[in-house]
Amino acid sequence: MDNSKLVNSKISDIKTYLIETKQKGNFSDSTRKVETIGYVVVEVITDTGLKGIGVTYHEVGGEAICEFINKSIGHLLIGSSPLETEALYDEVFAYMRGVGRKGLAFCAYSAIDIALWDIKGKIFNLPVYKLLGGKRVTIPCYASGGWVSYSTEELVAEAQEMVAAGFKTIKIKIGFDGGKNPNEDSKRIHAVAEAIGPDIGIMIDANNAFTSSTALRLAYKLQDLNIVFFEEPVFADDLPGLARFRAANILPCASGEHEYTRFGARDLIVNKCIDFLQSDITRCGGFTEARKMLAIAQAYNIAYAPHGFDLIHAHLLSAFSNGVYLESLFMFNELVEKTFTNAPKPVDGNLTIPDRPGLGLTLNYDNLTYYGSVEKRGTNE
Ligand SMILES: [Mg+2]
């Protein structure tokens, strides 16, 4: 089609889909058992026939996200240009300000924004990373799993499996007995370190389990290991606790998967809470907001190691020099394979961004459950 027609595309519809997988194993972190994981998939459709796809991840609340898009905010975009991502962001942010600056509502808009960037890429026949100014196409990933519910033997075996798959950095969960047994955590981490050797970087994720003093007690026991960062050592909203942990300067501190927008990133950074920002763009505002968050992080020399969804975050890391690692969550492999027909996989611990327009991803509609569209206002037709 004539490119000037595509450039003048207008948004004509938004559709929502759900996909979930039940976890067959025993997957608990320090504070939560994971039984179901899922995506809300958003398809933004234009009057020229171009479609963009966006995704947000959930453990609970997928239907609520679809309803919010279909009934509450999707209509604001109809008739607008998909290129106007800044203006659309500002309009929707103001419209939902009382209920939508964080949480499920913001997950909903994040998926829409990602779909708009996918359309932009398709209009200009370029991958999203090129639109963002990116250059590198091969991005380092760390393997992520190592659940607290595993026995030490299972934990060590999975760590060895990750290393055998070519990953140079791995992440395991800690916070045994809900964070009440840091000595056991220390033994488990040392067992993993001994099994995989000093050249493999280890990240540890406490999922909010500790107080800052307990986290520091544990950190002191791990000083001689190759620990890349200690993630969410305390409750995500306990910024003073994070700052106390980090000020001791025993291990680098990572947090941000539960923060939203540039304002959440700003608060973590100016309060001196983190060495690694982990904001997840499928929750915190999509590409439009993430660019601002990463710029703030750059100004403070803070690294970016996003939570989850490596296929989407890869485009962002291509463009930002402070982007260091993608997270390759073993638990999500089945869900990703079901959702897309052509999702790239990490090879030797690196993900290569596909040389295709937009995100470079194609939906597998056979596995998606259509939820509704803006026009139908959330009906299940
Ligand atoms: Mg985490």
Tab-separated table of N, CA and C in Angstrom, residues 32 59 91 127 139 146 197 217 254 292 313 339 342:
chain	number	residue	atom	x	y	z
A	32	ARG	N	4.339	-15.964	47.635
A	32	ARG	CA	3.190	-16.269	46.788
A	32	ARG	C	3.397	-17.571	46.029
A	59	GLU	N	-0.990	-12.424	36.901
A	59	GLU	CA	-1.234	-13.662	37.653
A	59	GLU	C	-2.710	-13.724	38.014
A	91	GLU	N	-3.676	11.875	27.071
A	91	GLU	CA	-5.139	11.927	27.132
A	91	GLU	C	-5.686	10.818	28.037
A	127	PRO	N	11.615	-2.514	12.471
A	127	PRO	CA	11.438	-3.035	13.831
A	127	PRO	C	11.349	-1.888	14.844
A	139	ILE	N	20.934	-9.369	22.521
A	139	ILE	CA	20.883	-8.802	23.867
A	139	ILE	C	21.092	-9.920	24.889
A	146	GLY	N	14.371	-21.192	39.763
A	146	GLY	CA	14.940	-21.474	41.087
A	146	GLY	C	13.999	-21.194	42.237
A	197	GLY	N	29.961	-22.773	39.844
A	197	GLY	CA	31.283	-22.162	39.757
A	197	GLY	C	31.252	-20.642	39.796
A	217	ARG	N	21.758	-9.108	56.972
A	217	ARG	CA	22.411	-10.268	57.612
A	217	ARG	C	22.746	-11.318	56.572
A	254	ALA	N	18.343	-4.365	43.520
A	254	ALA	CA	17.473	-4.229	42.342
A	254	ALA	C	16.025	-4.176	42.798
A	292	LYS	N	11.129	7.542	29.094
A	292	LYS	CA	11.377	8.596	30.095
A	292	LYS	C	12.008	8.006	31.354
A	313	HIS	N	10.935	-6.279	25.830
A	313	HIS	CA	11.990	-5.430	26.397
A	313	HIS	C	13.250	-5.398	25.532
A	339	THR	N	1.354	-18.384	22.614
A	339	THR	CA	0.820	-17.065	22.236
A	339	THR	C	1.284	-16.632	20.851
A	342	ASN	N	6.024	-17.242	16.198
A	342	ASN	CA	7.398	-17.020	15.719
A	342	ASN	C	8.277	-16.331	16.756
